[in-house]
């Protein structure tokens, strides 16, 4: 039976940093997209109940 070293640190930190930044950017984009879609499905009355108007949706989705 052979042993596998699972505690190995990746050698290419620059590439790993790029990949992790790319994954984070895609994840952030998808979060904003799903938030925007969910808020757009609400009626004006429902948006008013949570203190928003249609013009606020993009700002809220982008966390600004």
JSON list of N, CA and C in Angstrom, two decimals:
[
{"chain": "A", "resi": 1, "resn": "UNK", "atom": "N", "xyz": [0.84, -1.16, 0.00]},
{"chain": "A", "resi": 1, "resn": "UNK", "atom": "CA", "xyz": [0.00, 0.00, 0.00]},
{"chain": "A", "resi": 1, "resn": "UNK", "atom": "C", "xyz": [0.89, 1.23, 0.00]},
{"chain": "A", "resi": 2, "resn": "UNK", "atom": "N", "xyz": [0.50, 2.26, -0.75]},
{"chain": "A", "resi": 2, "resn": "UNK", "atom": "CA", "xyz": [1.32, 3.46, -0.83]},
{"chain": "A", "resi": 2, "resn": "UNK", "atom": "C", "xyz": [0.67, 4.59, -0.05]},
{"chain": "A", "resi": 3, "resn": "UNK", "atom": "N", "xyz": [1.50, 5.48, 0.41]},
{"chain": "A", "resi": 3, "resn": "UNK", "atom": "CA", "xyz": [1.01, 6.64, 1.17]},
{"chain": "A", "resi": 3, "resn": "UNK", "atom": "C", "xyz": [1.02, 7.86, 0.27]},
{"chain": "A", "resi": 4, "resn": "UNK", "atom": "N", "xyz": [0.05, 8.73, 0.46]},
{"chain": "A", "resi": 4, "resn": "UNK", "atom": "CA", "xyz": [-0.04, 9.96, -0.32]},
{"chain": "A", "resi": 4, "resn": "UNK", "atom": "C", "xyz": [0.10, 11.13, 0.63]},
{"chain": "A", "resi": 5, "resn": "UNK", "atom": "N", "xyz": [1.00, 12.05, 0.29]},
{"chain": "A", "resi": 5, "resn": "UNK", "atom": "CA", "xyz": [1.22, 13.23, 1.12]},
{"chain": "A", "resi": 5, "resn": "UNK", "atom": "C", "xyz": [0.12, 14.25, 0.83]},
{"chain": "A", "resi": 6, "resn": "UNK", "atom": "N", "xyz": [-0.79, 14.46, 1.76]},
{"chain": "A", "resi": 6, "resn": "UNK", "atom": "CA", "xyz": [-1.89, 15.40, 1.55]},
{"chain": "A", "resi": 6, "resn": "UNK", "atom": "C", "xyz": [-1.62, 16.75, 2.18]},
{"chain": "A", "resi": 7, "resn": "UNK", "atom": "N", "xyz": [-0.46, 16.94, 2.77]},
{"chain": "A", "resi": 7, "resn": "UNK", "atom": "CA", "xyz": [-0.13, 18.20, 3.43]},
{"chain": "A", "resi": 7, "resn": "UNK", "atom": "C", "xyz": [0.81, 19.05, 2.59]},
{"chain": "A", "resi": 8, "resn": "UNK", "atom": "N", "xyz": [0.88, 18.78, 1.32]},
{"chain": "A", "resi": 8, "resn": "UNK", "atom": "CA", "xyz": [1.80, 19.48, 0.45]},
{"chain": "A", "resi": 8, "resn": "UNK", "atom": "C", "xyz": [1.26, 20.88, 0.14]},
{"chain": "A", "resi": 9, "resn": "UNK", "atom": "N", "xyz": [2.14, 21.88, 0.20]},
{"chain": "A", "resi": 9, "resn": "UNK", "atom": "CA", "xyz": [1.78, 23.26, -0.11]},
{"chain": "A", "resi": 9, "resn": "UNK", "atom": "C", "xyz": [2.03, 23.48, -1.60]},
{"chain": "A", "resi": 10, "resn": "UNK", "atom": "N", "xyz": [1.10, 24.19, -2.25]},
{"chain": "A", "resi": 10, "resn": "UNK", "atom": "CA", "xyz": [1.28, 24.48, -3.67]},
{"chain": "A", "resi": 10, "resn": "UNK", "atom": "C", "xyz": [2.50, 25.36, -3.87]},
{"chain": "A", "resi": 11, "resn": "UNK", "atom": "N", "xyz": [3.28, 25.05, -4.88]},
{"chain": "A", "resi": 11, "resn": "UNK", "atom": "CA", "xyz": [4.49, 25.81, -5.13]},
{"chain": "A", "resi": 11, "resn": "UNK", "atom": "C", "xyz": [4.24, 27.11, -5.86]},
{"chain": "A", "resi": 12, "resn": "UNK", "atom": "N", "xyz": [3.30, 27.16, -6.79]},
{"chain": "A", "resi": 12, "resn": "UNK", "atom": "CA", "xyz": [3.05, 28.34, -7.59]},
{"chain": "A", "resi": 12, "resn": "UNK", "atom": "C", "xyz": [2.04, 29.26, -6.95]},
{"chain": "A", "resi": 13, "resn": "UNK", "atom": "N", "xyz": [2.48, 30.08, -6.02]},
{"chain": "A", "resi": 13, "resn": "UNK", "atom": "CA", "xyz": [1.54, 30.94, -5.30]},
{"chain": "A", "resi": 13, "resn": "UNK", "atom": "C", "xyz": [0.96, 32.02, -6.21]},
{"chain": "A", "resi": 14, "resn": "UNK", "atom": "N", "xyz": [1.71, 32.44, -7.20]},
{"chain": "A", "resi": 14, "resn": "UNK", "atom": "CA", "xyz": [1.20, 33.48, -8.09]},
{"chain": "A", "resi": 14, "resn": "UNK", "atom": "C", "xyz": [0.02, 32.95, -8.89]},
{"chain": "A", "resi": 15, "resn": "UNK", "atom": "N", "xyz": [0.13, 31.74, -9.42]},
{"chain": "A", "resi": 15, "resn": "UNK", "atom": "CA", "xyz": [-0.96, 31.15, -10.18]},
{"chain": "A", "resi": 15, "resn": "UNK", "atom": "C", "xyz": [-2.15, 30.85, -9.27]},
{"chain": "A", "resi": 16, "resn": "UNK", "atom": "N", "xyz": [-1.88, 30.36, -8.07]},
{"chain": "A", "resi": 16, "resn": "UNK", "atom": "CA", "xyz": [-2.95, 30.06, -7.13]},
{"chain": "A", "resi": 16, "resn": "UNK", "atom": "C", "xyz": [-3.67, 31.34, -6.73]},
{"chain": "A", "resi": 17, "resn": "UNK", "atom": "N", "xyz": [-2.93, 32.43, -6.58]},
{"chain": "A", "resi": 17, "resn": "UNK", "atom": "CA", "xyz": [-3.53, 33.71, -6.24]},
{"chain": "A", "resi": 17, "resn": "UNK", "atom": "C", "xyz": [-4.44, 34.21, -7.35]},
{"chain": "A", "resi": 18, "resn": "UNK", "atom": "N", "xyz": [-4.01, 34.02, -8.60]},
{"chain": "A", "resi": 18, "resn": "UNK", "atom": "CA", "xyz": [-4.81, 34.43, -9.74]},
{"chain": "A", "resi": 18, "resn": "UNK", "atom": "C", "xyz": [-6.09, 33.61, -9.81]},
{"chain": "A", "resi": 19, "resn": "UNK", "atom": "N", "xyz": [-5.97, 32.32, -9.62]},
{"chain": "A", "resi": 19, "resn": "UNK", "atom": "CA", "xyz": [-7.14, 31.44, -9.69]},
{"chain": "A", "resi": 19, "resn": "UNK", "atom": "C", "xyz": [-8.12, 31.76, -8.56]},
{"chain": "A", "resi": 20, "resn": "UNK", "atom": "N", "xyz": [-7.62, 31.98, -7.36]},
{"chain": "A", "resi": 20, "resn": "UNK", "atom": "CA", "xyz": [-8.52, 32.29, -6.25]},
{"chain": "A", "resi": 20, "resn": "UNK", "atom": "C", "xyz": [-9.20, 33.64, -6.46]},
{"chain": "A", "resi": 21, "resn": "UNK", "atom": "N", "xyz": [-8.49, 34.63, -7.03]},
{"chain": "A", "resi": 21, "resn": "UNK", "atom": "CA", "xyz": [-9.11, 35.92, -7.34]},
{"chain": "A", "resi": 21, "resn": "UNK", "atom": "C", "xyz": [-10.17, 35.76, -8.42]},
{"chain": "A", "resi": 22, "resn": "UNK", "atom": "N", "xyz": [-9.91, 34.93, -9.39]},
{"chain": "A", "resi": 22, "resn": "UNK", "atom": "CA", "xyz": [-10.88, 34.68, -10.46]},
{"chain": "A", "resi": 22, "resn": "UNK", "atom": "C", "xyz": [-12.12, 34.00, -9.91]},
{"chain": "A", "resi": 23, "resn": "UNK", "atom": "N", "xyz": [-11.93, 33.01, -9.06]},
{"chain": "A", "resi": 23, "resn": "UNK", "atom": "CA", "xyz": [-13.07, 32.32, -8.43]},
{"chain": "A", "resi": 23, "resn": "UNK", "atom": "C", "xyz": [-13.87, 33.29, -7.58]},
{"chain": "A", "resi": 24, "resn": "UNK", "atom": "N", "xyz": [-13.20, 34.14, -6.83]},
{"chain": "A", "resi": 24, "resn": "UNK", "atom": "CA", "xyz": [-13.89, 35.12, -5.99]},
{"chain": "A", "resi": 24, "resn": "UNK", "atom": "C", "xyz": [-14.67, 36.12, -6.83]},
{"chain": "A", "resi": 25, "resn": "UNK", "atom": "N", "xyz": [-14.10, 36.54, -7.96]},
{"chain": "A", "resi": 25, "resn": "UNK", "atom": "CA", "xyz": [-14.80, 37.48, -8.84]},
{"chain": "A", "resi": 25, "resn": "UNK", "atom": "C", "xyz": [-16.05, 36.85, -9.45]},
{"chain": "A", "resi": 26, "resn": "UNK", "atom": "N", "xyz": [-15.94, 35.61, -9.89]},
{"chain": "A", "resi": 26, "resn": "UNK", "atom": "CA", "xyz": [-17.10, 34.92, -10.46]},
{"chain": "A", "resi": 26, "resn": "UNK", "atom": "C", "xyz": [-18.16, 34.69, -9.40]},
{"chain": "A", "resi": 27, "resn": "UNK", "atom": "N", "xyz": [-17.75, 34.34, -8.20]},
{"chain": "A", "resi": 27, "resn": "UNK", "atom": "CA", "xyz": [-18.69, 34.14, -7.11]},
{"chain": "A", "resi": 27, "resn": "UNK", "atom": "C", "xyz": [-19.41, 35.44, -6.75]},
{"chain": "A", "resi": 28, "resn": "UNK", "atom": "N", "xyz": [-18.68, 36.54, -6.70]},
{"chain": "A", "resi": 28, "resn": "UNK", "atom": "CA", "xyz": [-19.27, 37.84, -6.40]},
{"chain": "A", "resi": 28, "resn": "UNK", "atom": "C", "xyz": [-20.25, 38.25, -7.48]},
{"chain": "A", "resi": 29, "resn": "UNK", "atom": "N", "xyz": [-19.89, 38.04, -8.74]},
{"chain": "A", "resi": 29, "resn": "UNK", "atom": "CA", "xyz": [-20.78, 38.35, -9.85]},
{"chain": "A", "resi": 29, "resn": "UNK", "atom": "C", "xyz": [-22.07, 37.54, -9.75]},
{"chain": "A", "resi": 30, "resn": "UNK", "atom": "N", "xyz": [-21.94, 36.25, -9.45]},
{"chain": "A", "resi": 30, "resn": "UNK", "atom": "CA", "xyz": [-23.12, 35.40, -9.36]},
{"chain": "A", "resi": 30, "resn": "UNK", "atom": "C", "xyz": [-24.01, 35.79, -8.18]},
{"chain": "A", "resi": 31, "resn": "UNK", "atom": "N", "xyz": [-23.42, 36.16, -7.06]},
{"chain": "A", "resi": 31, "resn": "UNK", "atom": "CA", "xyz": [-24.22, 36.63, -5.91]},
{"chain": "A", "resi": 31, "resn": "UNK", "atom": "C", "xyz": [-25.02, 37.88, -6.27]},
{"chain": "A", "resi": 32, "resn": "UNK", "atom": "N", "xyz": [-24.37, 38.82, -6.96]},
{"chain": "A", "resi": 32, "resn": "UNK", "atom": "CA", "xyz": [-25.06, 40.05, -7.37]},
{"chain": "A", "resi": 32, "resn": "UNK", "atom": "C", "xyz": [-26.17, 39.72, -8.37]},
{"chain": "A", "resi": 33, "resn": "UNK", "atom": "N", "xyz": [-25.91, 38.80, -9.28]},
{"chain": "A", "resi": 33, "resn": "UNK", "atom": "CA", "xyz": [-26.90, 38.42, -10.28]},
{"chain": "A", "resi": 33, "resn": "UNK", "atom": "C", "xyz": [-28.13, 37.80, -9.63]},
{"chain": "A", "resi": 34, "resn": "UNK", "atom": "N", "xyz": [-27.93, 36.88, -8.69]},
{"chain": "A", "resi": 34, "resn": "UNK", "atom": "CA", "xyz": [-29.07, 36.23, -8.04]},
{"chain": "A", "resi": 34, "resn": "UNK", "atom": "C", "xyz": [-29.84, 37.21, -7.16]},
{"chain": "A", "resi": 35, "resn": "UNK", "atom": "N", "xyz": [-29.13, 38.12, -6.49]},
{"chain": "A", "resi": 35, "resn": "UNK", "atom": "CA", "xyz": [-29.80, 39.14, -5.68]},
{"chain": "A", "resi": 35, "resn": "UNK", "atom": "C", "xyz": [-30.64, 40.06, -6.57]},
{"chain": "A", "resi": 36, "resn": "UNK", "atom": "N", "xyz": [-30.06, 40.49, -7.68]},
{"chain": "A", "resi": 36, "resn": "UNK", "atom": "CA", "xyz": [-30.77, 41.37, -8.61]},
{"chain": "A", "resi": 36, "resn": "UNK", "atom": "C", "xyz": [-32.02, 40.67, -9.15]},
{"chain": "A", "resi": 37, "resn": "UNK", "atom": "N", "xyz": [-31.90, 39.41, -9.53]},
{"chain": "A", "resi": 37, "resn": "UNK", "atom": "CA", "xyz": [-33.05, 38.67, -10.05]},
{"chain": "A", "resi": 37, "resn": "UNK", "atom": "C", "xyz": [-34.15, 38.51, -9.00]},
{"chain": "A", "resi": 38, "resn": "UNK", "atom": "N", "xyz": [-33.76, 38.21, -7.77]},
{"chain": "A", "resi": 38, "resn": "UNK", "atom": "CA", "xyz": [-34.74, 38.02, -6.71]},
{"chain": "A", "resi": 38, "resn": "UNK", "atom": "C", "xyz": [-35.48, 39.33, -6.41]},
{"chain": "A", "resi": 39, "resn": "UNK", "atom": "N", "xyz": [-34.75, 40.44, -6.37]},
{"chain": "A", "resi": 39, "resn": "UNK", "atom": "CA", "xyz": [-35.38, 41.72, -6.09]},
{"chain": "A", "resi": 39, "resn": "UNK", "atom": "C", "xyz": [-36.27, 42.18, -7.24]},
{"chain": "A", "resi": 40, "resn": "UNK", "atom": "N", "xyz": [-35.86, 41.88, -8.47]},
{"chain": "A", "resi": 40, "resn": "UNK", "atom": "CA", "xyz": [-36.67, 42.26, -9.62]},
{"chain": "A", "resi": 40, "resn": "UNK", "atom": "C", "xyz": [-37.99, 41.49, -9.68]},
{"chain": "A", "resi": 41, "resn": "UNK", "atom": "N", "xyz": [-38.05, 40.33, -9.07]},
{"chain": "A", "resi": 41, "resn": "UNK", "atom": "CA", "xyz": [-39.28, 39.54, -9.05]},
{"chain": "A", "resi": 41, "resn": "UNK", "atom": "C", "xyz": [-40.30, 40.08, -8.04]},
{"chain": "A", "resi": 42, "resn": "UNK", "atom": "N", "xyz": [-39.85, 40.93, -7.11]},
{"chain": "A", "resi": 42, "resn": "UNK", "atom": "CA", "xyz": [-40.77, 41.49, -6.12]},
{"chain": "A", "resi": 42, "resn": "UNK", "atom": "C", "xyz": [-41.63, 42.58, -6.75]},
{"chain": "A", "resi": 43, "resn": "UNK", "atom": "N", "xyz": [-42.82, 42.75, -6.20]},
{"chain": "A", "resi": 43, "resn": "UNK", "atom": "CA", "xyz": [-43.68, 43.84, -6.65]},
{"chain": "A", "resi": 43, "resn": "UNK", "atom": "C", "xyz": [-43.20, 45.14, -6.03]},
{"chain": "A", "resi": 44, "resn": "UNK", "atom": "N", "xyz": [-43.71, 46.26, -6.56]},
{"chain": "A", "resi": 44, "resn": "UNK", "atom": "CA", "xyz": [-43.35, 47.56, -5.98]},
{"chain": "A", "resi": 44, "resn": "UNK", "atom": "C", "xyz": [-43.78, 47.66, -4.53]},
{"chain": "A", "resi": 45, "resn": "UNK", "atom": "N", "xyz": [-44.91, 47.08, -4.21]},
{"chain": "A", "resi": 45, "resn": "UNK", "atom": "CA", "xyz": [-45.40, 47.09, -2.82]},
{"chain": "A", "resi": 45, "resn": "UNK", "atom": "C", "xyz": [-44.44, 46.31, -1.90]},
{"chain": "A", "resi": 46, "resn": "UNK", "atom": "N", "xyz": [-43.99, 45.15, -2.36]},
{"chain": "A", "resi": 46, "resn": "UNK", "atom": "CA", "xyz": [-43.05, 44.34, -1.56]},
{"chain": "A", "resi": 46, "resn": "UNK", "atom": "C", "xyz": [-41.72, 45.06, -1.38]},
{"chain": "A", "resi": 47, "resn": "UNK", "atom": "N", "xyz": [-41.24, 45.72, -2.45]},
{"chain": "A", "resi": 47, "resn": "UNK", "atom": "CA", "xyz": [-40.01, 46.49, -2.33]},
{"chain": "A", "resi": 47, "resn": "UNK", "atom": "C", "xyz": [-40.18, 47.63, -1.33]},
{"chain": "A", "resi": 48, "resn": "UNK", "atom": "N", "xyz": [-41.33, 48.28, -1.38]},
{"chain": "A", "resi": 48, "resn": "UNK", "atom": "CA", "xyz": [-41.61, 49.38, -0.44]},
{"chain": "A", "resi": 48, "resn": "UNK", "atom": "C", "xyz": [-41.63, 48.87, 1.00]},
{"chain": "A", "resi": 49, "resn": "UNK", "atom": "N", "xyz": [-42.13, 47.66, 1.20]},
{"chain": "A", "resi": 49, "resn": "UNK", "atom": "CA", "xyz": [-42.16, 47.07, 2.54]},
{"chain": "A", "resi": 49, "resn": "UNK", "atom": "C", "xyz": [-40.76, 46.89, 3.13]},
{"chain": "A", "resi": 50, "resn": "UNK", "atom": "N", "xyz": [-39.78, 46.63, 2.28]},
{"chain": "A", "resi": 50, "resn": "UNK", "atom": "CA", "xyz": [-38.41, 46.46, 2.79]},
{"chain": "A", "resi": 50, "resn": "UNK", "atom": "C", "xyz": [-37.57, 47.73, 2.61]},
{"chain": "A", "resi": 51, "resn": "UNK", "atom": "N", "xyz": [-38.25, 48.82, 2.22]},
{"chain": "A", "resi": 51, "resn": "UNK", "atom": "CA", "xyz": [-37.57, 50.11, 2.16]},
{"chain": "A", "resi": 51, "resn": "UNK", "atom": "C", "xyz": [-36.77, 50.36, 0.90]},
{"chain": "A", "resi": 52, "resn": "UNK", "atom": "N", "xyz": [-37.15, 49.74, -0.20]},
{"chain": "A", "resi": 52, "resn": "UNK", "atom": "CA", "xyz": [-36.44, 49.91, -1.46]},
{"chain": "A", "resi": 52, "resn": "UNK", "atom": "C", "xyz": [-37.38, 50.38, -2.55]},
{"chain": "A", "resi": 53, "resn": "UNK", "atom": "N", "xyz": [-36.78, 50.97, -3.59]},
{"chain": "A", "resi": 53, "resn": "UNK", "atom": "CA", "xyz": [-37.48, 51.26, -4.83]},
{"chain": "A", "resi": 53, "resn": "UNK", "atom": "C", "xyz": [-36.69, 50.58, -5.94]},
{"chain": "A", "resi": 54, "resn": "UNK", "atom": "N", "xyz": [-37.29, 50.48, -7.11]},
{"chain": "A", "resi": 54, "resn": "UNK", "atom": "CA", "xyz": [-36.63, 49.77, -8.22]},
{"chain": "A", "resi": 54, "resn": "UNK", "atom": "C", "xyz": [-35.24, 50.32, -8.52]},
{"chain": "A", "resi": 55, "resn": "UNK", "atom": "N", "xyz": [-35.06, 51.61, -8.37]},
{"chain": "A", "resi": 55, "resn": "UNK", "atom": "CA", "xyz": [-33.76, 52.23, -8.64]},
{"chain": "A", "resi": 55, "resn": "UNK", "atom": "C", "xyz": [-32.67, 51.80, -7.68]},
{"chain": "A", "resi": 56, "resn": "UNK", "atom": "N", "xyz": [-33.03, 51.23, -6.54]},
{"chain": "A", "resi": 56, "resn": "UNK", "atom": "CA", "xyz": [-32.05, 50.80, -5.56]},
{"chain": "A", "resi": 56, "resn": "UNK", "atom": "C", "xyz": [-31.50, 49.40, -5.82]},
{"chain": "A", "resi": 57, "resn": "UNK", "atom": "N", "xyz": [-32.11, 48.66, -6.71]},
{"chain": "A", "resi": 57, "resn": "UNK", "atom": "CA", "xyz": [-31.79, 47.23, -6.86]},
{"chain": "A", "resi": 57, "resn": "UNK", "atom": "C", "xyz": [-30.33, 47.03, -7.25]},
{"chain": "A", "resi": 58, "resn": "UNK", "atom": "N", "xyz": [-29.83, 47.74, -8.24]},
{"chain": "A", "resi": 58, "resn": "UNK", "atom": "CA", "xyz": [-28.43, 47.56, -8.65]},
{"chain": "A", "resi": 58, "resn": "UNK", "atom": "C", "xyz": [-27.46, 47.90, -7.53]},
{"chain": "A", "resi": 59, "resn": "UNK", "atom": "N", "xyz": [-27.74, 48.99, -6.81]},
{"chain": "A", "resi": 59, "resn": "UNK", "atom": "CA", "xyz": [-26.86, 49.40, -5.70]},
{"chain": "A", "resi": 59, "resn": "UNK", "atom": "C", "xyz": [-26.84, 48.33, -4.61]},
{"chain": "A", "resi": 60, "resn": "UNK", "atom": "N", "xyz": [-28.01, 47.79, -4.29]},
{"chain": "A", "resi": 60, "resn": "UNK", "atom": "CA", "xyz": [-28.09, 46.75, -3.25]},
{"chain": "A", "resi": 60, "resn": "UNK", "atom": "C", "xyz": [-27.39, 45.48, -3.72]},
{"chain": "A", "resi": 61, "resn": "UNK", "atom": "N", "xyz": [-27.58, 45.13, -4.97]},
{"chain": "A", "resi": 61, "resn": "UNK", "atom": "CA", "xyz": [-26.97, 43.90, -5.50]},
{"chain": "A", "resi": 61, "resn": "UNK", "atom": "C", "xyz": [-25.46, 43.98, -5.50]},
{"chain": "A", "resi": 62, "resn": "UNK", "atom": "N", "xyz": [-24.93, 45.18, -5.70]},
{"chain": "A", "resi": 62, "resn": "UNK", "atom": "CA", "xyz": [-23.48, 45.35, -5.73]},
{"chain": "A", "resi": 62, "resn": "UNK", "atom": "C", "xyz": [-22.89, 45.73, -4.38]},
{"chain": "A", "resi": 63, "resn": "UNK", "atom": "N", "xyz": [-23.73, 45.78, -3.33]},
{"chain": "A", "resi": 63, "resn": "UNK", "atom": "CA", "xyz": [-23.30, 46.06, -1.95]},
{"chain": "A", "resi": 63, "resn": "UNK", "atom": "C", "xyz": [-22.64, 47.42, -1.81]},
{"chain": "A", "resi": 64, "resn": "UNK", "atom": "N", "xyz": [-23.15, 48.42, -2.51]},
{"chain": "A", "resi": 64, "resn": "UNK", "atom": "CA", "xyz": [-22.56, 49.77, -2.40]},
{"chain": "A", "resi": 64, "resn": "UNK", "atom": "C", "xyz": [-23.36, 50.61, -1.48]}
]
